[in-house]
PDB file of C-alpha atoms in Angstrom:
ATOM      1  CA  GLY V   1      94.035 -60.020-261.135  1.00 87.00           C
ATOM      2  CA  ASP V   2      96.300 -57.016-260.826  1.00 91.00           C
ATOM      3  CA  SER V   3      95.331 -54.441-257.516  1.00 95.00           C
ATOM      4  CA  VAL V   4      96.161 -51.305-256.088  1.00 97.00           C
ATOM      5  CA  THR V   5      95.830 -50.617-252.467  1.00 96.00           C
ATOM      6  CA  GLN V   6      96.369 -46.849-251.004  1.00 95.00           C
ATOM      7  CA  MET V   7      96.357 -45.748-247.704  1.00 85.00           C
ATOM      8  CA  GLU V   8      92.444 -44.678-246.505  1.00 83.00           C
ATOM      9  CA  GLY V   9      91.693 -40.863-246.502  1.00 85.00           C
ATOM     10  CA  PRO V  10      90.947 -38.165-245.728  1.00 95.00           C
ATOM     11  CA  VAL V  11      94.342 -36.753-244.761  1.00 96.00           C
ATOM     12  CA  THR V  12      94.345 -33.287-243.255  1.00 97.00           C
ATOM     13  CA  LEU V  13      97.487 -31.069-243.230  1.00 97.00           C
ATOM     14  CA  SER V  14      98.623 -27.651-242.002  1.00 97.00           C
ATOM     15  CA  GLU V  15     100.700 -25.761-245.223  1.00 97.00           C
ATOM     16  CA  GLU V  16     104.053 -27.003-245.140  1.00 97.00           C
ATOM     17  CA  ALA V  17     103.764 -30.225-243.569  1.00 97.00           C
ATOM     18  CA  PHE V  18     105.516 -33.292-245.048  1.00 98.00           C
ATOM     19  CA  LEU V  19     103.060 -35.526-246.833  1.00 97.00           C
ATOM     20  CA  THR V  20     103.275 -39.462-247.591  1.00 97.00           C
ATOM     21  CA  ILE V  21     100.391 -41.152-248.927  1.00 97.00           C
ATOM     22  CA  ASN V  22     101.055 -44.932-249.086  1.00 97.00           C
ATOM     23  CA  CYS V  23     100.777 -47.087-252.251  1.00 98.00           C
ATOM     24  CA  THR V  24     101.132 -50.836-252.556  1.00 97.00           C
ATOM     25  CA  TYR V  25     100.405 -53.008-255.257  1.00 97.00           C
ATOM     26  CA  THR V  26      99.942 -56.459-256.703  1.00 95.00           C
ATOM     27  CA  ALA V  27     100.708 -57.465-260.348  1.00 93.00           C
ATOM     28  CA  THR V  28     101.648 -60.700-262.142  1.00 86.00           C
ATOM     29  CA  GLY V  29     104.316 -58.736-264.272  1.00 82.00           C
ATOM     30  CA  TYR V  30     106.390 -55.535-264.107  1.00 86.00           C
ATOM     31  CA  PRO V  31     103.759 -52.919-264.582  1.00 92.00           C
ATOM     32  CA  SER V  32     104.423 -49.139-265.101  1.00 93.00           C
ATOM     33  CA  LEU V  33     103.110 -47.097-261.520  1.00 95.00           C
ATOM     34  CA  PHE V  34     101.608 -43.673-261.799  1.00 96.00           C
ATOM     35  CA  TRP V  35     100.160 -41.222-259.448  1.00 97.00           C
ATOM     36  CA  TYR V  36      97.205 -39.207-261.211  1.00 97.00           C
ATOM     37  CA  VAL V  37      95.557 -36.294-258.967  1.00 97.00           C
ATOM     38  CA  GLN V  38      92.114 -34.833-259.380  1.00 94.00           C
ATOM     39  CA  TYR V  39      91.551 -31.277-258.346  1.00 93.00           C
ATOM     40  CA  PRO V  40      88.015 -30.083-257.615  1.00 88.00           C
ATOM     41  CA  GLY V  41      86.093 -29.859-260.481  1.00 85.00           C
ATOM     42  CA  GLU V  42      88.320 -30.998-262.964  1.00 88.00           C
ATOM     43  CA  GLY V  43      89.491 -34.269-264.669  1.00 89.00           C
ATOM     44  CA  LEU V  44      91.987 -36.671-263.590  1.00 94.00           C
ATOM     45  CA  GLN V  45      95.687 -35.469-264.526  1.00 94.00           C
ATOM     46  CA  LEU V  46      98.997 -37.273-264.596  1.00 95.00           C
ATOM     47  CA  LEU V  47     101.118 -35.983-261.867  1.00 97.00           C
ATOM     48  CA  LEU V  48     104.231 -38.346-262.021  1.00 97.00           C
ATOM     49  CA  LYS V  49     104.815 -41.846-263.088  1.00 95.00           C
ATOM     50  CA  ALA V  50     107.899 -44.631-262.504  1.00 95.00           C
ATOM     51  CA  THR V  51     108.208 -47.401-265.652  1.00 92.00           C
ATOM     52  CA  LYS V  52     110.764 -49.785-263.813  1.00 91.00           C
ATOM     53  CA  ALA V  53     112.052 -51.061-260.466  1.00 94.00           C
ATOM     54  CA  ASP V  54     114.179 -48.361-258.563  1.00 96.00           C
ATOM     55  CA  ASP V  55     112.890 -45.359-261.007  1.00 96.00           C
ATOM     56  CA  LYS V  56     111.909 -42.159-259.247  1.00 97.00           C
ATOM     57  CA  GLY V  57     108.984 -40.051-260.599  1.00 97.00           C
ATOM     58  CA  SER V  58     108.639 -36.390-259.550  1.00 97.00           C
ATOM     59  CA  ASN V  59     106.972 -33.622-260.279  1.00 97.00           C
ATOM     60  CA  LYS V  60     105.442 -30.044-258.858  1.00 96.00           C
ATOM     61  CA  GLY V  61     107.598 -31.187-255.785  1.00 97.00           C
ATOM     62  CA  PHE V  62     105.979 -34.541-255.439  1.00 98.00           C
ATOM     63  CA  GLU V  63     108.075 -37.709-255.909  1.00 98.00           C
ATOM     64  CA  ALA V  64     107.647 -41.577-255.728  1.00 98.00           C
ATOM     65  CA  THR V  65     110.034 -44.597-255.719  1.00 98.00           C
ATOM     66  CA  TYR V  66     109.457 -47.554-257.842  1.00 97.00           C
ATOM     67  CA  ARG V  67     110.055 -50.421-255.216  1.00 97.00           C
ATOM     68  CA  LYS V  68     109.931 -53.726-256.098  1.00 94.00           C
ATOM     69  CA  GLU V  69     110.861 -55.626-253.229  1.00 94.00           C
ATOM     70  CA  THR V  70     107.983 -53.980-251.277  1.00 96.00           C
ATOM     71  CA  THR V  71     105.786 -53.644-254.305  1.00 96.00           C
ATOM     72  CA  SER V  72     104.923 -49.836-253.193  1.00 97.00           C
ATOM     73  CA  PHE V  73     105.019 -46.512-254.960  1.00 98.00           C
ATOM     74  CA  HIS V  74     104.477 -44.192-252.119  1.00 98.00           C
ATOM     75  CA  LEU V  75     103.917 -40.784-252.771  1.00 98.00           C
ATOM     76  CA  GLU V  76     106.039 -37.612-250.902  1.00 98.00           C
ATOM     77  CA  LYS V  77     106.444 -34.157-250.815  1.00 98.00           C
ATOM     78  CA  GLY V  78     108.335 -31.957-248.600  1.00 97.00           C
ATOM     79  CA  SER V  79     106.295 -29.092-247.936  1.00 96.00           C
ATOM     80  CA  VAL V  80     102.616 -29.010-248.845  1.00 97.00           C
ATOM     81  CA  GLN V  81     100.477 -26.215-249.937  1.00 97.00           C
ATOM     82  CA  VAL V  82      96.734 -25.336-250.154  1.00 97.00           C
ATOM     83  CA  SER V  83      96.787 -25.576-253.719  1.00 96.00           C
ATOM     84  CA  ASP V  84      97.759 -29.687-253.434  1.00 97.00           C
ATOM     85  CA  SER V  85      94.350 -30.281-251.351  1.00 97.00           C
ATOM     86  CA  ALA V  86      92.792 -32.836-254.222  1.00 97.00           C
ATOM     87  CA  VAL V  87      92.189 -36.370-254.235  1.00 96.00           C
ATOM     88  CA  TYR V  88      95.109 -38.656-255.415  1.00 97.00           C
ATOM     89  CA  PHE V  89      95.046 -41.897-256.999  1.00 97.00           C
ATOM     90  CA  CYS V  90      97.982 -44.582-257.520  1.00 97.00           C
ATOM     91  CA  ALA V  91      97.583 -46.680-260.673  1.00 96.00           C
ATOM     92  CA  LEU V  92      98.979 -49.212-262.515  1.00 95.00           C
ATOM     93  CA  SER V  93      99.339 -50.236-266.177  1.00 92.00           C
ATOM     94  CA  ASP V  94     100.492 -53.581-267.639  1.00 81.00           C
ATOM     95  CA  LEU V  95     103.164 -53.036-270.640  1.00 78.00           C
ATOM     96  CA  GLN V  96     101.047 -55.178-273.008  1.00 78.00           C
ATOM     97  CA  GLY V  97      98.046 -54.882-274.973  1.00 80.00           C
ATOM     98  CA  ALA V  98      95.571 -52.223-274.020  1.00 82.00           C
ATOM     99  CA  GLN V  99      97.777 -50.910-271.052  1.00 88.00           C
ATOM    100  CA  LYS V 100      94.767 -50.014-269.456  1.00 92.00           C
ATOM    101  CA  LEU V 101      95.091 -48.315-265.831  1.00 94.00           C
ATOM    102  CA  VAL V 102      94.358 -50.133-262.519  1.00 95.00           C
ATOM    103  CA  PHE V 103      93.426 -47.299-259.801  1.00 97.00           C
ATOM    104  CA  GLY V 104      93.509 -47.455-256.170  1.00 97.00           C
ATOM    105  CA  GLN V 105      90.626 -45.868-254.206  1.00 96.00           C
ATOM    106  CA  GLY V 106      92.409 -42.517-254.366  1.00 96.00           C
ATOM    107  CA  THR V 107      92.991 -40.605-251.191  1.00 96.00           C
ATOM    108  CA  ARG V 108      91.232 -37.298-250.440  1.00 96.00           C
ATOM    109  CA  LEU V 109      93.828 -34.723-249.167  1.00 97.00           C
ATOM    110  CA  THR V 110      92.994 -31.266-247.261  1.00 97.00           C
ATOM    111  CA  ILE V 111      95.967 -28.520-246.698  1.00 97.00           C
ATOM    112  CA  ASN V 112      94.842 -26.195-244.268  1.00 96.00           C
ATOM    113  CA  PRO V 113      96.671 -22.720-244.284  1.00 95.00           C
TER     114      PRO V 113
ATOM    115  CA  ASP J   1      94.249 -28.897-278.568  1.00 54.00           C
ATOM    116  CA  THR J   2      90.914 -28.382-276.474  1.00 76.00           C
ATOM    117  CA  GLY J   3      91.973 -31.801-274.796  1.00 92.00           C
ATOM    118  CA  VAL J   4      89.458 -34.580-274.296  1.00 96.00           C
ATOM    119  CA  SER J   5      85.698 -33.501-274.308  1.00 96.00           C
ATOM    120  CA  GLN J   6      82.726 -35.456-273.122  1.00 97.00           C
ATOM    121  CA  ASP J   7      79.003 -34.269-273.734  1.00 97.00           C
ATOM    122  CA  PRO J   8      76.788 -34.100-271.624  1.00 97.00           C
ATOM    123  CA  ARG J   9      78.658 -33.539-268.429  1.00 96.00           C
ATOM    124  CA  HIS J  10      75.408 -34.338-266.175  1.00 97.00           C
ATOM    125  CA  LYS J  11      72.572 -36.806-267.004  1.00 98.00           C
ATOM    126  CA  ILE J  12      69.741 -37.602-265.128  1.00 98.00           C
ATOM    127  CA  THR J  13      67.349 -40.374-266.256  1.00 98.00           C
ATOM    128  CA  LYS J  14      64.745 -42.463-265.122  1.00 98.00           C
ATOM    129  CA  ARG J  15      65.049 -46.059-264.450  1.00 98.00           C
ATOM    130  CA  GLY J  16      64.744 -48.195-267.516  1.00 98.00           C
ATOM    131  CA  GLN J  17      65.862 -45.541-270.063  1.00 98.00           C
ATOM    132  CA  ASN J  18      68.561 -45.688-272.555  1.00 98.00           C
ATOM    133  CA  VAL J  19      71.247 -43.250-272.142  1.00 98.00           C
ATOM    134  CA  THR J  20      74.123 -42.353-274.683  1.00 98.00           C
ATOM    135  CA  PHE J  21      77.506 -40.539-273.943  1.00 98.00           C
ATOM    136  CA  ARG J  22      80.120 -39.157-276.241  1.00 98.00           C
ATOM    137  CA  CYS J  23      83.441 -38.806-276.382  1.00 98.00           C
ATOM    138  CA  ASP J  24      85.875 -36.841-278.388  1.00 97.00           C
ATOM    139  CA  PRO J  25      89.665 -37.859-277.806  1.00 97.00           C
ATOM    140  CA  ILE J  26      92.630 -35.308-278.798  1.00 95.00           C
ATOM    141  CA  SER J  27      92.771 -35.397-282.274  1.00 93.00           C
ATOM    142  CA  GLU J  28      95.072 -37.963-283.675  1.00 90.00           C
ATOM    143  CA  HIS J  29      95.148 -40.181-280.428  1.00 94.00           C
ATOM    144  CA  ASN J  30      94.267 -43.203-281.450  1.00 93.00           C
ATOM    145  CA  ARG J  31      94.311 -44.956-278.180  1.00 95.00           C
ATOM    146  CA  LEU J  32      90.748 -44.293-276.312  1.00 97.00           C
ATOM    147  CA  TYR J  33      89.235 -45.738-273.129  1.00 97.00           C
ATOM    148  CA  TRP J  34      86.379 -45.517-270.957  1.00 98.00           C
ATOM    149  CA  TYR J  35      86.357 -45.835-267.142  1.00 97.00           C
ATOM    150  CA  ARG J  36      83.669 -46.014-264.531  1.00 97.00           C
ATOM    151  CA  GLN J  37      84.110 -43.957-261.313  1.00 96.00           C
ATOM    152  CA  THR J  38      81.475 -44.642-258.348  1.00 95.00           C
ATOM    153  CA  LEU J  39      81.394 -42.237-255.164  1.00 90.00           C
ATOM    154  CA  GLY J  40      84.445 -42.927-252.983  1.00 88.00           C
ATOM    155  CA  GLN J  41      86.489 -45.241-255.513  1.00 92.00           C
ATOM    156  CA  GLY J  42      88.885 -45.263-258.196  1.00 95.00           C
ATOM    157  CA  PRO J  43      88.299 -45.341-261.811  1.00 97.00           C
ATOM    158  CA  GLU J  44      87.390 -48.955-263.228  1.00 96.00           C
ATOM    159  CA  PHE J  45      88.369 -49.896-266.800  1.00 96.00           C
ATOM    160  CA  LEU J  46      85.162 -50.554-269.022  1.00 97.00           C
ATOM    161  CA  THR J  47      86.473 -50.918-272.555  1.00 97.00           C
ATOM    162  CA  TYR J  48      89.389 -50.126-274.963  1.00 96.00           C
ATOM    163  CA  PHE J  49      89.574 -49.172-278.296  1.00 96.00           C
ATOM    164  CA  GLN J  50      92.353 -48.820-280.895  1.00 95.00           C
ATOM    165  CA  ASN J  51      91.371 -46.734-283.852  1.00 94.00           C
ATOM    166  CA  GLU J  52      88.040 -48.363-284.829  1.00 94.00           C
ATOM    167  CA  ALA J  53      88.408 -51.844-283.119  1.00 95.00           C
ATOM    168  CA  GLN J  54      87.443 -52.344-279.469  1.00 95.00           C
ATOM    169  CA  LEU J  55      89.926 -54.680-278.378  1.00 94.00           C
ATOM    170  CA  GLU J  56      89.259 -55.253-274.836  1.00 93.00           C
ATOM    171  CA  LYS J  57      85.803 -55.108-272.714  1.00 94.00           C
ATOM    172  CA  SER J  58      85.998 -55.565-269.137  1.00 93.00           C
ATOM    173  CA  ARG J  59      83.548 -58.250-267.636  1.00 90.00           C
ATOM    174  CA  LEU J  60      81.864 -54.967-265.921  1.00 84.00           C
ATOM    175  CA  LEU J  61      80.424 -54.099-269.038  1.00 87.00           C
ATOM    176  CA  SER J  62      77.081 -56.147-269.176  1.00 89.00           C
ATOM    177  CA  ASP J  63      75.245 -57.063-272.170  1.00 93.00           C
ATOM    178  CA  ARG J  64      73.237 -53.683-271.495  1.00 96.00           C
ATOM    179  CA  PHE J  65      76.488 -51.906-272.193  1.00 97.00           C
ATOM    180  CA  SER J  66      77.755 -51.176-275.638  1.00 96.00           C
ATOM    181  CA  ALA J  67      80.579 -48.634-277.439  1.00 97.00           C
ATOM    182  CA  GLU J  68      81.457 -47.724-280.708  1.00 97.00           C
ATOM    183  CA  ARG J  69      84.047 -45.992-282.140  1.00 97.00           C
ATOM    184  CA  PRO J  70      83.178 -45.380-285.832  1.00 93.00           C
ATOM    185  CA  LYS J  71      86.069 -44.126-288.175  1.00 88.00           C
ATOM    186  CA  GLY J  72      88.103 -44.459-285.214  1.00 87.00           C
ATOM    187  CA  SER J  73      87.408 -40.632-284.107  1.00 92.00           C
ATOM    188  CA  PHE J  74      84.761 -40.016-281.234  1.00 97.00           C
ATOM    189  CA  SER J  75      83.297 -42.576-279.399  1.00 98.00           C
ATOM    190  CA  THR J  76      79.913 -43.560-277.708  1.00 98.00           C
ATOM    191  CA  LEU J  77      78.909 -45.286-274.948  1.00 98.00           C
ATOM    192  CA  GLU J  78      75.415 -46.156-274.610  1.00 98.00           C
ATOM    193  CA  ILE J  79      73.637 -47.963-271.514  1.00 98.00           C
ATOM    194  CA  GLN J  80      70.275 -49.418-272.153  1.00 98.00           C
ATOM    195  CA  ARG J  81      67.481 -50.578-269.407  1.00 97.00           C
ATOM    196  CA  THR J  82      69.503 -48.402-267.148  1.00 98.00           C
ATOM    197  CA  GLU J  83      69.416 -49.321-263.443  1.00 97.00           C
ATOM    198  CA  GLN J  84      70.453 -47.561-260.413  1.00 96.00           C
ATOM    199  CA  GLY J  85      73.439 -49.208-259.935  1.00 95.00           C
ATOM    200  CA  ASP J  86      74.682 -47.780-263.084  1.00 97.00           C
ATOM    201  CA  SER J  87      74.878 -44.288-261.440  1.00 97.00           C
ATOM    202  CA  ALA J  88      78.490 -43.084-261.709  1.00 97.00           C
ATOM    203  CA  MET J  89      80.641 -41.106-263.603  1.00 97.00           C
ATOM    204  CA  TYR J  90      81.827 -42.286-266.672  1.00 98.00           C
ATOM    205  CA  LEU J  91      85.254 -41.056-267.794  1.00 97.00           C
ATOM    206  CA  CYS J  92      86.860 -41.190-271.416  1.00 98.00           C
ATOM    207  CA  ALA J  93      90.871 -40.966-271.537  1.00 97.00           C
ATOM    208  CA  SER J  94      92.865 -41.023-274.917  1.00 96.00           C
ATOM    209  CA  SER J  95      96.595 -41.590-275.868  1.00 93.00           C
ATOM    210  CA  PRO J  96      98.482 -41.142-279.195  1.00 91.00           C
ATOM    211  CA  ARG J  97     100.480 -44.339-278.992  1.00 84.00           C
ATOM    212  CA  GLU J  98     101.512 -47.152-276.823  1.00 82.00           C
ATOM    213  CA  ASN J  99     103.329 -46.224-273.717  1.00 80.00           C
ATOM    214  CA  THR J 100     102.245 -42.952-273.756  1.00 84.00           C
ATOM    215  CA  GLU J 101     100.009 -40.651-270.907  1.00 86.00           C
ATOM    216  CA  ALA J 102      96.336 -41.292-270.884  1.00 92.00           C
ATOM    217  CA  PHE J 103      94.645 -38.080-271.082  1.00 94.00           C
ATOM    218  CA  PHE J 104      91.103 -37.744-269.280  1.00 95.00           C
ATOM    219  CA  GLY J 105      88.159 -35.477-269.873  1.00 95.00           C
ATOM    220  CA  GLN J 106      86.100 -34.652-267.175  1.00 94.00           C
ATOM    221  CA  GLY J 107      83.673 -37.249-267.287  1.00 96.00           C
ATOM    222  CA  THR J 108      80.047 -37.450-267.604  1.00 97.00           C
ATOM    223  CA  ARG J 109      77.921 -37.656-264.246  1.00 97.00           C
ATOM    224  CA  LEU J 110      75.012 -39.946-264.589  1.00 98.00           C
ATOM    225  CA  THR J 111      72.347 -40.195-262.065  1.00 98.00           C
ATOM    226  CA  VAL J 112      69.438 -42.688-262.227  1.00 98.00           C
ATOM    227  CA  VAL J 113      66.316 -42.231-260.524  1.00 97.00           C
TER     228      VAL J 113
END
């Protein structure tokens, strides 16, 4: 079945550092790809998405590009802030039926001032 | 619009007891999902409703689990004869139609003692 693999955490960075969180997927079709974020004490929120190959999703300074050839959707941000501390989940959904989300295991990110 | 609401936020129960959780989706969202998230893992799909019809169930949903969505509005998830392995965060999500963002509630954390 479909699956998502994320780089293991936790990840700790200093403020203004460059961030990459790796995500690769396995899918039989051509899924949509997502990054969700969970801030402390809050529910999951959609951060960005891409629906086809070579699409770039972006939001709040975060970016990820749908790479079909490497089946990857790595999350990047050029300069992180303390407020970016959260758990980040990569996910996919197929385009048919329930369009349920298949999540990676999550990566906890801590940004130190 | 107050978002997806879940009740209760926390539930502690003794092994063997039955529990029921409620999810109120965003108004007029006809697609509703239940997920389960254990510590350190990403959410896993349990079941999907389109309006009042339960259209997909995961193999994770054993016969002790049942979900309903009467009248296509709120949904309930019942777990009978709870086991310690049922301890998890139960998440509800809704979306207005296909190919649209799923909005998550804050979840119900179940602890079986």
